Amino acid sequence: MKRLTAKELAAQITQFINTSYNVEVQEATNEEIFYSLAAVVNEQIKPLWFDTKNRYKSEQAKQVYYLSMEFLIGRLIKSNLLNTGMLDVANQALAELGFDAEEVYAVEHDAGLGNGGLGRLAACFLDSLASLGLPGHGYGIRYRYGLFEQRIIHGNQVELPDYWLKKPYAWEVRREDEICVVQFQGNVLMHQRNDGSLEFKYEHTDKVLAVPYDIPIIGYENETVNTLRLWSAEPITEEPNHSTDQDEFYRHLDFEHSIEQLSGFLYPDDSSYEGKELRLKQQYFLVSASIQNIMKQFKKNYRLSLKHLPEKVVIQINDTHPSLSIPELMRILMDEERLGWDEAWDITTKVFAYTNHTTLSEALETWPKQMMQSLLPRIYMIIEEINERFCQGIWFEHKELRDKIPELAVIADDQVHMARLAIVGSFSVNGVANIHTEILKKKEMKNFYSLYPERFNNKTNGITHRRWLMQVNPKLTTLINEMIGDQWVKRPKQLINLLRFQNDRNVLEEFAKVKRENKILLANFIHDQMGITIDDQSIFDVQIKRLHEYKRQLLNVFHIIYLYNELKENPNLDMTPRTFIFGAKAAPSYHLAKETIKLINTVASIINYDKSIHGKLKVIFMENYNVSLAEKIIPATDISEQISTASKEASGTGNMKLMMNGALTMGTMDGANVEIHDLVGPQNMFIFGLRADEVLHYYQHGGYNAREIYNNDDRVKRILDQLQKGEFGTQDIEFKDIYYNILYHNDPYFVLKDFEPYIEAHEYAESVYRDEYKWQQMSLINIAHSGKFSSDRTIREYVSDIWQIKPI
Ligand SMILES: *Cc1c(COP(=O)(O)O)cnc(C)c1O
């Protein structure tokens, strides 16, 4: 690819503005400039996209397909510029044309096609696959409405629809040539062919068109362009005859509308499961279109018999949401390709690999068998057969597990258990951090582990350092390059070379300066957005993630209330000023999560305007937390709050992004925090609270009494009574549910239990912060060790242990 100079790029943008919008470039809007720039980028990569596909074909490469109901990709403009090596040039060209580059980039609407970590992981994986030159693609759904836009009104979360496609999406290409049909409902007819084999035919099915929109996934300076293919549901066009029958016309519109609902919106629940039929339809829509498409490509490009499918295709299923792809492949192999069961099953179980993301029981998917039977009759038949054979296998070959069959069966108590289906139909089952995989093996999936020990493996999550360091924190990137060169960009573990400077005062001061500058940028942004002035010398203490009880934003708020109470008692208390920053969306139906948002905002509105504390505390709840907001907050963070109830956070990836930007982790020994701890040691982070085995022991054997803590700890009692009496509410009923959940439901997430150690960890953190040298040293050590958490490392592990694919 020929590299454009800033002059050339400016000229191309100008020409595009002149000819496409018919205006002078000086008169163009940011929006017009954005679309022109995107058009130039697209022109640059088009030939690479085409070549990449042909290279994979001519090399007969094995390809990996990443199936996910969510891809939280955010904006692509900057990462596309970075990966094509054009970011600096674009910044320069836009400046020369008289435009503010950041304002131009901000024209792009976030593609919020995911809830949180799971969807963002999928996006990071695509970036790493392409950047490592690997043949790997994503399949997802092109929701017309992404995750809701959050507004805070009188302290409450209000959800607005996220119509992200209002303006044309700059990076997608509609692919009419790859359209396929997905069938729902109907009857299955079975009859015997002359050779004695069974034939299955479907009649009276509802047919839906799956229309793919392709998004190029650009590798970092390596000429690889892979594909994210998102399916959109459309009716099979049949013009209604509206001249004769008005009713029929409206029925037809309703019908079309109901089909478009299939890719209408993303379900906004994170780490929880909703048994809604439309969601099941969405899952099958994704799965059926994708598997059909994968088979079509295999047959077209490889000319091998189907038994060679596992040599050329591996499919990773991101959580259980796409696990119907297992019976779907069986269906195609048997009903369309006429293979027998055993051969089809042998192929299928060599193709699929499953990633588990959670052990939270409320997140485990099960579908009522009647629902599945009527919506997907043939798929249900196949699942029944899978289950039958699986249970028989246990009965005859694993007598020791006979009494466990009800806990292992794919269909049990009239429910289809999706995790069981995924495990039975895959050759690999992985957790997403060491501690999580160990909990799967020892507890949650103990019986499956004893059946299939060789299937279980760990792949600790990662993040793309290109977006989460180079793109979001150019100042830190430049400084790192000055210190250790830029080898780390291709080999992020080389960040470890920063350790050379851990005792160099001048260098540490340079890192401190970058952090200060980033904090000023964020302070200005907060001022512009919210009209609140924050002290850029204060500790920026950040918790950004979905709002969930297990993530314990409540523990954070209790600490803030505690500090406020202390300051009210003693306004002259010698305390380093703190700014607590939150970003979090709650699932719209999650009452306690929404109450917590209200509490944070109510506490903020009291603390931020209380002059008697001399600005020592500020609480900022930033509305509409999404990828673009994360990109603004992370480089400015001092303390990264990773305070989940131990054993509950499978991995976390926010913890990795913040560490890589020099934040120090305040965290429990949970998820990937444990691996951060193993790298930097307890002296370079703030670890506190119950350990996972202690939490699991309490769950199993009881023995925890929240009220005892309430009775014995005045600080705790004061806070809870303040909630109960309505000191933070406009009405005294406001936060009673939080109060009751803790005292009457015995504090299921151990907020009170971890309160004291949390306070102490914060006191210690404050004392360290006063020693700027020591703080900066710890920060540098964290950055130096963060290379492990590049998703390039994660992807390399998937490649060598699971996928067995090669860079092309
Ligand atoms: C990284 C990220 C997450 C995941 O954060 P956790 O702290 O791991 O839960 C969620 N949402 C967005 C927008 C992110 O960028």
Short mmCIF file of N, CA, C and O and ligand atoms in Angstrom, two decimals, residues 72 110 115-118 120-121 270 463 468 544-546 550-551 625-631 634 641-642 649 651-658, ligand 1:
data_model
loop_
_atom_site.label_atom_id
_atom_site.label_comp_id
_atom_site.label_asym_id
_atom_site.label_seq_id
_atom_site.Cartn_x
_atom_site.Cartn_y
_atom_site.Cartn_z
N LEU A 72 -18.70 -5.13 20.41
CA LEU A 72 -18.73 -3.75 20.90
C LEU A 72 -17.53 -3.01 20.33
O LEU A 72 -16.50 -2.87 20.98
N ASP A 110 -20.64 5.69 17.84
CA ASP A 110 -20.17 4.41 18.36
C ASP A 110 -21.05 3.28 17.84
O ASP A 110 -22.27 3.38 17.89
N ASN A 115 -22.99 -5.27 25.10
CA ASN A 115 -23.30 -4.77 26.44
C ASN A 115 -22.06 -4.28 27.20
O ASN A 115 -22.10 -3.25 27.84
N GLY A 116 -21.00 -5.08 27.15
CA GLY A 116 -19.83 -4.76 27.97
C GLY A 116 -18.65 -5.63 27.58
O GLY A 116 -18.37 -5.80 26.38
N GLY A 117 -18.04 -6.24 28.59
CA GLY A 117 -16.79 -6.96 28.39
C GLY A 117 -16.82 -8.03 27.30
O GLY A 117 -15.89 -8.12 26.50
N LEU A 118 -17.89 -8.83 27.26
CA LEU A 118 -17.96 -9.93 26.30
C LEU A 118 -17.92 -9.42 24.85
O LEU A 118 -17.22 -9.97 24.00
N ARG A 120 -16.84 -6.41 23.89
CA ARG A 120 -15.59 -5.68 23.65
C ARG A 120 -14.46 -6.68 23.40
O ARG A 120 -13.60 -6.45 22.57
N LEU A 121 -14.48 -7.82 24.09
CA LEU A 121 -13.47 -8.86 23.88
C LEU A 121 -13.50 -9.31 22.42
O LEU A 121 -12.46 -9.45 21.77
N ASP A 270 -26.71 -7.61 30.77
CA ASP A 270 -25.33 -8.06 30.84
C ASP A 270 -25.24 -9.05 31.99
O ASP A 270 -25.76 -8.79 33.07
N ILE A 463 -6.66 -7.32 25.75
CA ILE A 463 -7.19 -6.11 25.10
C ILE A 463 -6.20 -5.71 24.01
O ILE A 463 -5.01 -6.00 24.13
N TRP A 468 -6.08 0.50 23.01
CA TRP A 468 -6.17 0.90 24.42
C TRP A 468 -4.90 1.51 24.98
O TRP A 468 -4.85 1.90 26.13
N ILE A 544 -15.41 2.16 36.16
CA ILE A 544 -16.18 2.19 34.91
C ILE A 544 -16.43 0.76 34.46
O ILE A 544 -15.51 0.01 34.19
N LYS A 545 -17.68 0.37 34.38
CA LYS A 545 -18.09 -0.99 34.00
C LYS A 545 -19.60 -1.06 34.14
O LYS A 545 -20.21 -0.15 34.68
N ARG A 546 -20.19 -2.13 33.64
CA ARG A 546 -21.63 -2.27 33.81
C ARG A 546 -21.99 -2.25 35.30
O ARG A 546 -21.21 -2.66 36.15
N TYR A 550 -22.62 -7.72 41.74
CA TYR A 550 -21.36 -8.42 42.02
C TYR A 550 -20.14 -7.54 41.77
O TYR A 550 -19.07 -7.78 42.33
N LYS A 551 -20.28 -6.51 40.95
CA LYS A 551 -19.16 -5.60 40.71
C LYS A 551 -18.99 -4.59 41.84
O LYS A 551 -17.97 -3.91 41.95
N TYR A 625 -21.94 5.60 29.57
CA TYR A 625 -20.65 4.92 29.47
C TYR A 625 -20.62 4.02 28.24
O TYR A 625 -21.48 3.16 28.05
N ASN A 626 -19.63 4.24 27.40
CA ASN A 626 -19.45 3.40 26.20
C ASN A 626 -17.97 3.39 25.83
O ASN A 626 -17.14 3.91 26.60
N VAL A 627 -17.63 2.80 24.71
CA VAL A 627 -16.22 2.65 24.36
C VAL A 627 -15.56 4.03 24.24
O VAL A 627 -14.46 4.26 24.75
N SER A 628 -16.22 4.96 23.59
CA SER A 628 -15.59 6.27 23.39
C SER A 628 -15.37 7.01 24.71
O SER A 628 -14.37 7.71 24.87
N LEU A 629 -16.29 6.84 25.64
CA LEU A 629 -16.10 7.48 26.94
C LEU A 629 -14.96 6.79 27.71
O LEU A 629 -14.12 7.46 28.33
N ALA A 630 -14.92 5.47 27.63
CA ALA A 630 -13.82 4.74 28.27
C ALA A 630 -12.48 5.26 27.75
O ALA A 630 -11.53 5.45 28.51
N GLU A 631 -12.42 5.52 26.46
CA GLU A 631 -11.16 5.99 25.86
C GLU A 631 -10.72 7.34 26.43
O GLU A 631 -9.52 7.62 26.50
N ILE A 634 -9.80 6.49 30.69
CA ILE A 634 -8.73 5.56 31.10
C ILE A 634 -7.34 6.20 31.18
O ILE A 634 -6.63 5.98 32.16
N GLU A 641 -10.70 0.86 40.07
CA GLU A 641 -11.50 0.09 41.04
C GLU A 641 -11.96 -1.22 40.41
O GLU A 641 -12.74 -1.23 39.44
N GLN A 642 -11.45 -2.33 40.94
CA GLN A 642 -11.78 -3.68 40.42
C GLN A 642 -12.17 -4.53 41.61
O GLN A 642 -11.43 -5.39 42.04
N GLU A 649 -16.17 -12.28 39.17
CA GLU A 649 -15.76 -11.63 37.92
C GLU A 649 -14.87 -12.61 37.16
O GLU A 649 -13.75 -12.88 37.58
N SER A 651 -13.09 -12.57 34.38
CA SER A 651 -11.77 -12.05 34.08
C SER A 651 -11.71 -10.55 34.34
O SER A 651 -10.92 -10.05 35.13
N GLY A 652 -12.62 -9.82 33.65
CA GLY A 652 -12.49 -8.38 33.58
C GLY A 652 -11.49 -8.05 32.49
O GLY A 652 -10.53 -8.80 32.25
N THR A 653 -11.77 -6.97 31.78
CA THR A 653 -10.78 -6.45 30.82
C THR A 653 -10.55 -4.97 31.08
O THR A 653 -9.51 -4.43 30.69
N GLY A 654 -11.49 -4.33 31.77
CA GLY A 654 -11.29 -2.94 32.16
C GLY A 654 -10.03 -2.83 33.02
O GLY A 654 -9.23 -1.89 32.87
N ASN A 655 -9.86 -3.79 33.92
CA ASN A 655 -8.66 -3.81 34.76
C ASN A 655 -7.37 -3.76 33.92
O ASN A 655 -6.42 -3.06 34.25
N MET A 656 -7.37 -4.46 32.78
CA MET A 656 -6.17 -4.50 31.92
C MET A 656 -5.94 -3.16 31.21
O MET A 656 -4.81 -2.68 31.11
N LYS A 657 -7.04 -2.58 30.69
CA LYS A 657 -6.91 -1.30 29.98
C LYS A 657 -6.33 -0.23 30.91
O LYS A 657 -5.45 0.54 30.53
N LEU A 658 -6.83 -0.22 32.16
CA LEU A 658 -6.40 0.81 33.11
C LEU A 658 -4.95 0.58 33.54
O LEU A 658 -4.16 1.53 33.61
C1 LIG B 1 -13.68 -2.78 28.58
C2 LIG B 1 -15.10 -2.39 28.61
C3 LIG B 1 -15.99 -3.08 29.43
C4 LIG B 1 -15.56 -4.21 30.36
O1 LIG B 1 -15.19 -3.65 31.60
P1 LIG B 1 -15.03 -4.57 32.91
O2 LIG B 1 -14.43 -3.62 33.90
O3 LIG B 1 -14.08 -5.66 32.54
O4 LIG B 1 -16.36 -5.04 33.28
C5 LIG B 1 -17.31 -2.69 29.45
N1 LIG B 1 -17.74 -1.67 28.69
C6 LIG B 1 -16.91 -0.97 27.90
C7 LIG B 1 -17.45 0.16 27.10
C8 LIG B 1 -15.57 -1.30 27.83
O5 LIG B 1 -14.75 -0.62 27.01
#
